[in-house]
mmCIF file of C-alpha atoms in Angstrom:
data_model
loop_
_atom_site.group_PDB
_atom_site.id
_atom_site.type_symbol
_atom_site.label_atom_id
_atom_site.label_comp_id
_atom_site.label_asym_id
_atom_site.label_seq_id
_atom_site.Cartn_x
_atom_site.Cartn_y
_atom_site.Cartn_z
ATOM 1 C CA MET A 756 -217.019 -7.949 -9.277
ATOM 2 C CA ALA A 757 -218.879 -8.490 -6.036
ATOM 3 C CA VAL A 758 -217.558 -10.637 -3.260
ATOM 4 C CA GLN A 759 -218.443 -14.261 -3.874
ATOM 5 C CA ARG A 760 -218.943 -17.119 -1.440
ATOM 6 C CA ILE A 761 -216.654 -19.911 -2.611
ATOM 7 C CA PRO A 762 -214.652 -22.711 -0.941
ATOM 8 C CA ALA A 763 -211.393 -21.399 0.462
ATOM 9 C CA VAL A 764 -209.424 -23.988 -1.504
ATOM 10 C CA ARG A 765 -210.872 -22.675 -4.771
ATOM 11 C CA ALA A 766 -209.486 -19.224 -3.986
ATOM 12 C CA ALA A 767 -206.111 -20.806 -3.172
ATOM 13 C CA VAL A 768 -206.036 -22.524 -6.572
ATOM 14 C CA GLN A 769 -206.844 -19.262 -8.329
ATOM 15 C CA ILE A 770 -203.889 -17.656 -6.569
ATOM 16 C CA MET A 771 -201.617 -20.508 -7.665
ATOM 17 C CA LYS A 772 -202.706 -19.937 -11.264
ATOM 18 C CA ASP A 773 -201.952 -16.217 -10.917
ATOM 19 C CA GLU A 774 -198.480 -17.135 -9.675
ATOM 20 C CA GLY A 775 -197.752 -19.215 -12.754
ATOM 21 C CA VAL A 776 -197.999 -22.649 -11.156
ATOM 22 C CA GLY A 777 -198.360 -25.258 -13.888
ATOM 23 C CA THR A 778 -197.736 -28.475 -11.967
ATOM 24 C CA VAL A 779 -197.953 -29.424 -8.292
ATOM 25 C CA PHE A 780 -195.808 -32.350 -7.128
ATOM 26 C CA SER A 781 -197.901 -34.256 -4.646
ATOM 27 C CA CYS A 782 -198.322 -37.293 -2.442
ATOM 28 C CA SER A 783 -201.680 -38.943 -1.869
ATOM 29 C CA GLY A 784 -203.734 -38.195 1.228
ATOM 30 C CA ALA A 785 -207.421 -37.799 2.029
ATOM 31 C CA ALA A 786 -206.830 -34.363 3.553
ATOM 32 C CA LEU A 787 -205.599 -33.094 0.180
ATOM 33 C CA LEU A 788 -208.497 -34.366 -1.929
ATOM 34 C CA PRO A 789 -210.356 -31.002 -1.867
ATOM 35 C CA LEU A 790 -207.200 -29.262 -3.107
ATOM 36 C CA TYR A 791 -206.634 -31.810 -5.869
ATOM 37 C CA ALA A 792 -210.268 -31.554 -7.018
ATOM 38 C CA ALA A 793 -210.025 -27.755 -7.128
ATOM 39 C CA MET A 794 -206.720 -27.988 -9.040
ATOM 40 C CA GLU A 795 -208.275 -30.258 -11.649
ATOM 41 C CA ALA A 796 -211.217 -27.907 -12.074
ATOM 42 C CA GLY A 797 -208.854 -24.921 -12.222
ATOM 43 C CA GLY A 798 -206.511 -26.355 -14.842
ATOM 44 C CA ILE A 799 -203.434 -26.997 -12.668
ATOM 45 C CA GLY A 800 -201.643 -30.275 -13.318
ATOM 46 C CA ARG A 801 -200.642 -32.738 -10.614
ATOM 47 C CA LEU A 802 -197.747 -35.181 -10.731
ATOM 48 C CA PRO A 803 -198.189 -37.819 -7.974
ATOM 49 C CA VAL A 804 -194.926 -38.890 -6.358
ATOM 50 C CA ARG A 805 -194.051 -41.766 -4.070
ATOM 51 C CA ARG A 806 -192.080 -40.049 -1.306
ATOM 52 C CA GLU A 807 -192.592 -36.710 0.389
ATOM 53 C CA GLU A 808 -188.923 -35.777 0.141
ATOM 54 C CA ALA A 809 -189.015 -36.363 -3.614
ATOM 55 C CA ALA A 810 -191.946 -33.939 -3.997
ATOM 56 C CA ALA A 811 -189.775 -31.144 -2.598
ATOM 57 C CA HIS A 812 -186.824 -32.056 -4.863
ATOM 58 C CA MET A 813 -189.109 -32.094 -7.927
ATOM 59 C CA ALA A 814 -190.463 -28.668 -7.008
ATOM 60 C CA PHE A 815 -186.825 -27.563 -6.592
ATOM 61 C CA GLY A 816 -186.023 -28.619 -10.178
ATOM 62 C CA TRP A 817 -189.210 -27.022 -11.508
ATOM 63 C CA ALA A 818 -188.411 -23.711 -9.785
ATOM 64 C CA ARG A 819 -184.795 -23.612 -10.964
ATOM 65 C CA THR A 820 -185.929 -24.140 -14.544
ATOM 66 C CA SER A 821 -189.070 -22.020 -14.720
ATOM 67 C CA GLY A 822 -187.915 -19.117 -12.539
ATOM 68 C CA ARG A 823 -191.142 -19.312 -10.523
ATOM 69 C CA PRO A 824 -191.826 -20.903 -7.138
ATOM 70 C CA GLY A 825 -192.224 -24.660 -7.228
ATOM 71 C CA VAL A 826 -195.120 -26.211 -5.310
ATOM 72 C CA ALA A 827 -195.201 -29.484 -3.369
ATOM 73 C CA ALA A 828 -198.273 -30.844 -1.572
ATOM 74 C CA VAL A 829 -198.226 -33.735 0.903
ATOM 75 C CA ALA A 830 -200.492 -35.111 3.595
ATOM 76 C CA ALA A 831 -199.439 -34.095 7.092
ATOM 77 C CA GLY A 832 -198.790 -37.612 8.333
ATOM 78 C CA PRO A 833 -195.623 -39.121 9.838
ATOM 79 C CA GLY A 834 -193.958 -39.377 6.416
ATOM 80 C CA ALA A 835 -194.242 -35.615 5.906
ATOM 81 C CA ALA A 836 -191.262 -35.173 8.223
ATOM 82 C CA ARG A 837 -189.151 -36.207 5.221
ATOM 83 C CA LEU A 838 -190.002 -32.841 3.691
ATOM 84 C CA VAL A 839 -187.447 -31.187 5.936
ATOM 85 C CA THR A 840 -184.560 -32.512 3.845
ATOM 86 C CA GLY A 841 -185.938 -31.035 0.638
ATOM 87 C CA LEU A 842 -186.916 -27.766 2.284
ATOM 88 C CA ASP A 843 -183.423 -27.367 3.706
ATOM 89 C CA ALA A 844 -181.904 -27.979 0.257
ATOM 90 C CA ALA A 845 -184.093 -25.189 -1.152
ATOM 91 C CA ARG A 846 -183.140 -22.876 1.716
ATOM 92 C CA GLN A 847 -179.418 -23.449 1.189
ATOM 93 C CA ASP A 848 -179.637 -22.855 -2.563
ATOM 94 C CA ALA A 849 -182.115 -19.939 -2.361
ATOM 95 C CA VAL A 850 -184.778 -21.718 -4.429
ATOM 96 C CA PRO A 851 -188.388 -20.491 -4.002
ATOM 97 C CA LEU A 852 -190.754 -23.267 -2.925
ATOM 98 C CA VAL A 853 -194.255 -23.316 -1.490
ATOM 99 C CA CYS A 854 -195.070 -26.518 0.379
ATOM 100 C CA ILE A 855 -198.690 -27.282 1.273
ATOM 101 C CA THR A 856 -199.364 -29.869 3.948
ATOM 102 C CA GLY A 857 -202.939 -31.122 4.246
ATOM 103 C CA ARG A 858 -204.020 -32.051 7.749
ATOM 104 C CA ALA A 859 -206.959 -34.296 8.608
ATOM 105 C CA ASP A 860 -209.850 -32.970 10.716
ATOM 106 C CA THR A 861 -208.348 -31.477 13.838
ATOM 107 C CA GLY A 862 -209.277 -30.655 17.374
ATOM 108 C CA PRO A 863 -208.774 -27.340 19.172
ATOM 109 C CA ASP A 864 -205.101 -28.112 19.827
ATOM 110 C CA GLY A 865 -204.395 -28.924 16.165
ATOM 111 C CA SER A 866 -204.224 -32.694 16.724
ATOM 112 C CA PRO A 867 -206.270 -34.951 14.394
ATOM 113 C CA HIS A 868 -209.571 -36.470 15.516
ATOM 114 C CA HIS A 869 -209.611 -40.266 15.870
ATOM 115 C CA ALA A 870 -205.930 -40.576 14.974
ATOM 116 C CA THR A 871 -204.091 -43.729 15.984
ATOM 117 C CA CYS A 872 -200.818 -41.822 16.017
ATOM 118 C CA ARG A 873 -200.110 -38.160 16.369
ATOM 119 C CA PRO A 874 -198.365 -36.702 13.284
ATOM 120 C CA PRO A 875 -195.294 -34.528 13.765
ATOM 121 C CA ASP A 876 -195.671 -30.810 14.300
ATOM 122 C CA LEU A 877 -194.624 -29.827 10.784
ATOM 123 C CA VAL A 878 -194.761 -26.105 11.473
ATOM 124 C CA ARG A 879 -192.267 -26.497 14.293
ATOM 125 C CA LEU A 880 -190.092 -28.914 12.301
ATOM 126 C CA ALA A 881 -190.026 -26.729 9.201
ATOM 127 C CA GLY A 882 -189.519 -23.442 11.039
ATOM 128 C CA PRO A 883 -185.675 -23.529 11.091
ATOM 129 C CA VAL A 884 -185.383 -24.446 7.387
ATOM 130 C CA THR A 885 -188.042 -22.164 5.850
ATOM 131 C CA LYS A 886 -188.629 -18.454 5.478
ATOM 132 C CA ARG A 887 -192.057 -18.976 7.036
ATOM 133 C CA ALA A 888 -194.022 -21.946 8.353
ATOM 134 C CA GLU A 889 -197.675 -21.255 9.220
ATOM 135 C CA ARG A 890 -200.685 -23.286 10.307
ATOM 136 C CA ILE A 891 -203.945 -21.809 9.026
ATOM 137 C CA GLU A 892 -206.219 -21.020 11.965
ATOM 138 C CA ASP A 893 -209.118 -19.460 10.050
ATOM 139 C CA PRO A 894 -210.449 -20.426 6.576
ATOM 140 C CA ALA A 895 -210.787 -16.744 5.675
ATOM 141 C CA ARG A 896 -207.025 -16.499 6.134
ATOM 142 C CA LEU A 897 -206.285 -19.064 3.391
ATOM 143 C CA PRO A 898 -206.169 -16.761 0.316
ATOM 144 C CA GLY A 899 -203.980 -14.229 2.097
ATOM 145 C CA ALA A 900 -201.684 -16.963 3.386
ATOM 146 C CA PHE A 901 -201.210 -18.374 -0.116
ATOM 147 C CA ARG A 902 -200.528 -14.967 -1.634
ATOM 148 C CA GLU A 903 -198.030 -14.146 1.115
ATOM 149 C CA ALA A 904 -196.366 -17.554 0.760
ATOM 150 C CA PHE A 905 -195.508 -16.922 -2.899
ATOM 151 C CA ARG A 906 -194.369 -13.368 -2.197
ATOM 152 C CA ILE A 907 -192.133 -14.433 0.689
ATOM 153 C CA ALA A 908 -190.743 -17.392 -1.273
ATOM 154 C CA ARG A 909 -189.557 -15.273 -4.190
ATOM 155 C CA GLU A 910 -188.676 -11.893 -2.641
ATOM 156 C CA GLY A 911 -185.323 -10.995 -1.102
ATOM 157 C CA ARG A 912 -183.242 -14.133 -0.876
ATOM 158 C CA PRO A 913 -185.622 -16.777 -2.279
ATOM 159 C CA GLY A 914 -186.417 -19.824 -0.206
ATOM 160 C CA PRO A 915 -189.106 -22.263 0.940
ATOM 161 C CA VAL A 916 -192.393 -21.523 2.732
ATOM 162 C CA LEU A 917 -194.719 -24.069 4.356
ATOM 163 C CA ILE A 918 -198.494 -23.758 4.828
ATOM 164 C CA ASP A 919 -200.318 -26.310 6.979
ATOM 165 C CA VAL A 920 -204.017 -26.484 6.017
ATOM 166 C CA PRO A 921 -206.645 -28.467 7.979
ATOM 167 C CA ALA A 922 -208.970 -30.251 5.556
ATOM 168 C CA GLU A 923 -212.194 -28.958 7.085
ATOM 169 C CA TRP A 924 -211.068 -25.351 6.677
ATOM 170 C CA ALA A 925 -209.981 -25.847 3.077
ATOM 171 C CA VAL A 926 -213.559 -26.635 2.012
ATOM 172 C CA ALA A 927 -215.204 -23.971 4.190
ATOM 173 C CA GLU A 928 -216.866 -21.187 2.213
ATOM 174 C CA ILE A 929 -215.382 -17.713 2.457
ATOM 175 C CA GLY A 930 -216.014 -14.334 0.902
ATOM 176 C CA TYR A 931 -213.536 -13.747 -1.942
ATOM 177 C CA ASP A 932 -213.230 -10.903 -4.459
ATOM 178 C CA ALA A 933 -211.214 -12.363 -7.332
ATOM 179 C CA GLU A 934 -211.156 -9.058 -9.243
ATOM 180 C CA ARG A 935 -209.662 -7.152 -6.339
ATOM 181 C CA ASP A 936 -207.073 -9.869 -5.779
ATOM 182 C CA ALA A 937 -206.148 -10.144 -9.474
ATOM 183 C CA GLY A 938 -202.904 -8.441 -10.408
ATOM 184 C CA ALA A 939 -201.219 -9.215 -7.125
ATOM 185 C CA GLY A 940 -199.498 -12.297 -8.517
ATOM 186 C CA PHE A 941 -196.143 -12.931 -10.126
ATOM 187 C CA ARG A 942 -195.195 -10.683 -13.051
ATOM 188 C CA PRO A 943 -191.912 -11.333 -14.861
ATOM 189 C CA PRO A 944 -189.844 -8.299 -15.959
ATOM 190 C CA ARG A 945 -190.492 -6.889 -19.442
ATOM 191 C CA ALA A 946 -186.991 -7.655 -20.643
ATOM 192 C CA GLY A 947 -184.168 -9.932 -19.653
ATOM 193 C CA PRO A 948 -184.329 -13.315 -17.931
ATOM 194 C CA VAL A 949 -187.031 -14.123 -15.436
ATOM 195 C CA ARG A 950 -185.802 -13.333 -11.943
ATOM 196 C CA GLY A 951 -184.539 -16.459 -10.283
ATOM 197 C CA ALA A 952 -184.307 -18.431 -13.530
ATOM 198 C CA ALA A 953 -181.255 -20.636 -13.710
ATOM 199 C CA PRO A 954 -178.747 -20.145 -16.524
ATOM 200 C CA ARG A 955 -177.979 -22.983 -18.900
ATOM 201 C CA PRO A 956 -174.258 -23.615 -18.601
ATOM 202 C CA PRO A 957 -172.505 -26.375 -20.498
ATOM 203 C CA VAL A 958 -172.298 -29.856 -19.109
ATOM 204 C CA PRO A 959 -169.589 -29.681 -16.414
ATOM 205 C CA ALA A 960 -166.230 -31.357 -16.867
ATOM 206 C CA SER A 961 -165.572 -31.188 -13.124
ATOM 207 C CA GLY A 962 -166.483 -34.500 -11.546
ATOM 208 C CA VAL A 963 -167.485 -35.944 -14.932
ATOM 209 C CA PRO A 964 -164.929 -37.331 -17.381
ATOM 210 C CA ALA A 965 -164.341 -34.908 -20.221
ATOM 211 C CA GLU A 966 -165.252 -37.545 -22.806
ATOM 212 C CA ILE A 967 -168.697 -37.899 -21.184
ATOM 213 C CA ALA A 968 -169.172 -34.119 -20.876
ATOM 214 C CA GLY A 969 -168.627 -33.723 -24.607
ATOM 215 C CA LEU A 970 -171.416 -36.152 -25.454
ATOM 216 C CA PHE A 971 -174.226 -33.702 -24.734
ATOM 217 C CA ALA A 972 -175.234 -30.334 -26.132
ATOM 218 C CA PRO A 973 -173.652 -27.229 -24.556
ATOM 219 C CA ASP A 974 -177.098 -25.979 -23.513
ATOM 220 C CA ALA A 975 -178.193 -29.262 -21.931
ATOM 221 C CA HIS A 976 -179.964 -28.951 -18.590
ATOM 222 C CA VAL A 977 -177.672 -30.748 -16.167
ATOM 223 C CA VAL A 978 -178.670 -32.030 -12.736
ATOM 224 C CA SER A 979 -175.607 -33.065 -10.784
ATOM 225 C CA GLY A 980 -173.690 -32.640 -7.568
ATOM 226 C CA THR A 981 -170.836 -30.792 -9.276
ATOM 227 C CA ALA A 982 -172.003 -28.015 -11.605
ATOM 228 C CA GLY A 983 -174.817 -27.028 -13.905
ATOM 229 C CA ALA A 984 -178.213 -25.364 -13.729
ATOM 230 C CA CYS A 985 -179.356 -27.668 -10.922
ATOM 231 C CA ALA A 986 -176.056 -28.324 -9.191
ATOM 232 C CA ARG A 987 -175.730 -28.821 -5.469
ATOM 233 C CA SER A 988 -174.322 -31.232 -2.947
ATOM 234 C CA GLY A 989 -177.554 -32.734 -1.789
ATOM 235 C CA PRO A 990 -179.003 -35.728 0.056
ATOM 236 C CA PRO A 991 -178.669 -39.189 -1.502
ATOM 237 C CA GLY A 992 -180.674 -39.647 -4.679
ATOM 238 C CA TRP A 993 -181.942 -36.070 -5.010
ATOM 239 C CA GLU A 994 -180.834 -35.912 -8.648
ATOM 240 C CA VAL A 995 -183.602 -38.231 -9.923
ATOM 241 C CA PRO A 996 -186.615 -36.261 -8.592
ATOM 242 C CA ALA A 997 -184.917 -32.942 -9.390
ATOM 243 C CA ALA A 998 -184.470 -34.061 -13.004
ATOM 244 C CA ILE A 999 -188.177 -34.933 -13.125
ATOM 245 C CA GLY A 1000 -188.977 -31.392 -11.969
ATOM 246 C CA VAL A 1001 -186.653 -29.883 -14.598
ATOM 247 C CA ARG A 1002 -188.142 -31.980 -17.392
ATOM 248 C CA THR A 1003 -191.707 -31.150 -16.314
ATOM 249 C CA ALA A 1004 -190.931 -27.427 -16.297
ATOM 250 C CA LEU A 1005 -189.338 -27.575 -19.747
ATOM 251 C CA ASP A 1006 -192.366 -29.366 -21.162
ATOM 252 C CA SER A 1007 -194.649 -26.715 -19.668
ATOM 253 C CA LEU A 1008 -192.528 -24.032 -21.365
ATOM 254 C CA GLY A 1009 -192.850 -25.772 -24.725
ATOM 255 C CA GLU A 1010 -189.226 -26.926 -24.744
ATOM 256 C CA ARG A 1011 -189.856 -30.612 -25.287
ATOM 257 C CA GLU A 1012 -186.707 -30.968 -27.392
ATOM 258 C CA ALA A 1013 -184.422 -29.626 -24.668
ATOM 259 C CA GLU A 1014 -182.063 -32.210 -23.232
ATOM 260 C CA VAL A 1015 -182.032 -33.131 -19.534
ATOM 261 C CA VAL A 1016 -179.090 -35.085 -18.151
ATOM 262 C CA ALA A 1017 -178.736 -36.210 -14.538
ATOM 263 C CA VAL A 1018 -175.348 -37.327 -13.239
ATOM 264 C CA ILE A 1019 -175.461 -39.468 -10.119
ATOM 265 C CA ASP A 1020 -173.184 -41.533 -7.930
ATOM 266 C CA SER A 1021 -173.913 -45.252 -7.883
ATOM 267 C CA GLN A 1022 -174.269 -45.271 -4.090
ATOM 268 C CA ASP A 1023 -177.013 -42.638 -4.193
ATOM 269 C CA LEU A 1024 -179.400 -44.025 -6.807
ATOM 270 C CA PRO A 1025 -181.259 -46.561 -4.619
ATOM 271 C CA ALA A 1026 -182.311 -43.867 -2.103
ATOM 272 C CA LEU A 1027 -185.060 -42.385 -4.322
ATOM 273 C CA ALA A 1028 -184.939 -44.783 -7.264
ATOM 274 C CA GLU A 1029 -188.657 -45.539 -6.980
ATOM 275 C CA GLU A 1030 -189.320 -42.099 -8.469
ATOM 276 C CA LEU A 1031 -188.106 -43.566 -11.771
ATOM 277 C CA ALA A 1032 -191.450 -45.376 -11.771
ATOM 278 C CA THR A 1033 -193.126 -41.978 -11.380
ATOM 279 C CA ALA A 1034 -191.242 -40.710 -14.424
ATOM 280 C CA ALA A 1035 -192.074 -43.836 -16.428
ATOM 281 C CA GLN A 1036 -195.771 -43.660 -15.543
ATOM 282 C CA HIS A 1037 -196.087 -39.959 -16.420
ATOM 283 C CA SER A 1038 -193.814 -39.884 -19.500
ATOM 284 C CA VAL A 1039 -190.945 -37.826 -18.095
ATOM 285 C CA PRO A 1040 -187.803 -38.623 -20.141
ATOM 286 C CA PHE A 1041 -184.188 -37.808 -19.315
ATOM 287 C CA VAL A 1042 -180.767 -39.450 -19.513
ATOM 288 C CA LEU A 1043 -179.284 -40.679 -16.247
ATOM 289 C CA ILE A 1044 -175.490 -41.030 -16.240
ATOM 290 C CA MET A 1045 -174.001 -43.103 -13.442
ATOM 291 C CA LEU A 1046 -170.290 -43.410 -12.764
ATOM 292 C CA THR A 1047 -169.603 -46.645 -10.893
ATOM 293 C CA PRO A 1048 -166.254 -47.737 -9.504
ATOM 294 C CA VAL A 1049 -165.919 -51.509 -9.780
ATOM 295 C CA LEU A 1050 -164.361 -52.873 -6.614
ATOM 296 C CA THR A 1051 -164.853 -56.588 -7.297
ATOM 297 C CA PRO A 1052 -161.599 -58.399 -8.232
ATOM 298 C CA PRO A 1053 -161.534 -60.105 -11.647
ATOM 299 C CA GLY A 1054 -163.093 -63.562 -11.626
ATOM 300 C CA HIS A 1055 -165.495 -62.780 -8.784
ATOM 301 C CA GLU A 1056 -169.217 -62.085 -8.798
ATOM 302 C CA PRO A 1057 -170.118 -58.462 -9.743
ATOM 303 C CA ASP A 1058 -170.991 -55.816 -7.203
ATOM 304 C CA PHE A 1059 -174.627 -55.437 -6.170
ATOM 305 C CA PRO A 1060 -177.141 -53.975 -6.693
ATOM 306 C CA ASP A 1061 -177.422 -54.473 -10.429
ATOM 307 C CA HIS A 1062 -178.465 -50.946 -11.394
ATOM 308 C CA VAL A 1063 -179.652 -51.810 -14.893
ATOM 309 C CA LYS A 1064 -181.990 -54.464 -13.515
ATOM 310 C CA LEU A 1065 -183.079 -51.984 -10.848
ATOM 311 C CA VAL A 1066 -184.168 -49.342 -13.365
ATOM 312 C CA GLU A 1067 -185.768 -52.004 -15.551
ATOM 313 C CA ALA A 1068 -187.894 -53.030 -12.561
ATOM 314 C CA TYR A 1069 -189.227 -49.468 -12.494
ATOM 315 C CA GLY A 1070 -190.109 -49.566 -16.200
ATOM 316 C CA CYS A 1071 -187.004 -47.851 -17.596
ATOM 317 C CA ALA A 1072 -184.161 -48.966 -19.857
ATOM 318 C CA GLY A 1073 -180.475 -49.153 -18.995
ATOM 319 C CA ARG A 1074 -177.098 -50.174 -20.373
ATOM 320 C CA TYR A 1075 -173.684 -50.901 -18.915
ATOM 321 C CA LEU A 1076 -170.490 -49.509 -20.365
ATOM 322 C CA ALA A 1077 -167.180 -50.841 -19.053
ATOM 323 C CA GLY A 1078 -164.447 -48.255 -18.718
ATOM 324 C CA PRO A 1079 -162.107 -46.904 -19.683
ATOM 325 C CA ALA A 1080 -164.323 -46.908 -22.760
ATOM 326 C CA ASP A 1081 -163.353 -46.024 -26.288
ATOM 327 C CA PRO A 1082 -164.616 -42.498 -27.195
ATOM 328 C CA ALA A 1083 -166.532 -43.893 -30.153
ATOM 329 C CA GLU A 1084 -168.171 -46.437 -27.854
ATOM 330 C CA LEU A 1085 -169.160 -43.676 -25.437
ATOM 331 C CA ARG A 1086 -170.680 -41.609 -28.210
ATOM 332 C CA SER A 1087 -172.613 -44.606 -29.480
ATOM 333 C CA ALA A 1088 -173.946 -45.432 -26.004
ATOM 334 C CA ALA A 1089 -174.934 -41.811 -25.352
ATOM 335 C CA GLU A 1090 -176.738 -41.610 -28.681
ATOM 336 C CA TRP A 1091 -178.601 -44.806 -27.842
ATOM 337 C CA ALA A 1092 -179.643 -43.344 -24.466
ATOM 338 C CA ARG A 1093 -180.853 -40.151 -26.139
ATOM 339 C CA LYS A 1094 -182.930 -41.960 -28.724
ATOM 340 C CA GLU A 1095 -184.314 -44.417 -26.181
ATOM 341 C CA ALA A 1096 -185.439 -41.600 -23.869
ATOM 342 C CA VAL A 1097 -187.154 -39.785 -26.759
ATOM 343 C CA SER A 1098 -188.879 -42.878 -28.158
ATOM 344 C CA THR A 1099 -190.069 -44.266 -24.826
ATOM 345 C CA ARG A 1100 -190.645 -40.939 -23.029
ATOM 346 C CA ARG A 1101 -188.968 -42.479 -19.997
ATOM 347 C CA PRO A 1102 -185.656 -42.108 -18.142
ATOM 348 C CA VAL A 1103 -182.741 -44.114 -19.526
ATOM 349 C CA LEU A 1104 -179.696 -45.166 -17.501
ATOM 350 C CA LEU A 1105 -176.185 -45.262 -18.901
ATOM 351 C CA GLU A 1106 -173.892 -46.778 -16.272
ATOM 352 C CA VAL A 1107 -170.184 -46.247 -16.906
ATOM 353 C CA ARG A 1108 -168.141 -48.704 -14.894
ATOM 354 C CA ALA A 1109 -164.579 -47.675 -14.127
ATOM 355 C CA VAL A 1110 -162.173 -50.609 -13.998
#
């Protein structure tokens, strides 16, 4: 095939398809509109999120489940600095991520034209917590940068890579030979598990009462700060967006019946709770188990916030369970949460209050 003149972003999307990218977790931003349009035309799904940090955590969960690099895309504004937390989590846990930051029209020094505030230097910020952080200086460099980003993210000790792309260069036409580039993408081994794919251990008993651990299938996909396929000690609230990434990856693999359970501390839920609205809007179901110590003396008003009302405000269902609960009561509540998640295609909270 002869070299074609196509927009640079179209070549980047073709490379993402070659690398097995099924969903990109993204925040809105005018600088990313050319990428999103090319993704839609190229058959790559997009799950819009509310916070930049959450996009990285969702890509983390997707990568740990699929065995392929997860992709997050955010506009390079002031809020993009929140990406650093998610990128550092991926670096610590050796999870391959590719993060694309879209930058508005820029001047010779890389600063945006007509900007009321100068966005942070994301390449400099991300440098210490990524395997590579690069600002594209030439539109012809875009396909090579994307291909290298995926290779670097997955080879050796996996980890995150950041690419900063000015909007005007993303739509610039370049010469691209798709046939010559084909075959350079990700190829899983012929036998055995996909490299980097997370195992599916049983629900952990450590940090979770044994009676709760026994409520779910041994091959459930667990997102928690103690153990499991997506276990880590992460920033507050990371479990919710990570569970969304896990569930999205399972659906893309045809495993819609697989069970996803997130275990979270009551103090951490509010940090990224708004991503429950993302899950509700885009039909991403999972069971959220919260263990809450009750510190209010008997006869006094209950502790706040009211987590069931909080998740209901985001379009999800929830139920309280006072502890120590009867095992039969726990089983009944867990079965309700399972059925509710399946029927509504939304997250469901089961809050176990220890008294």
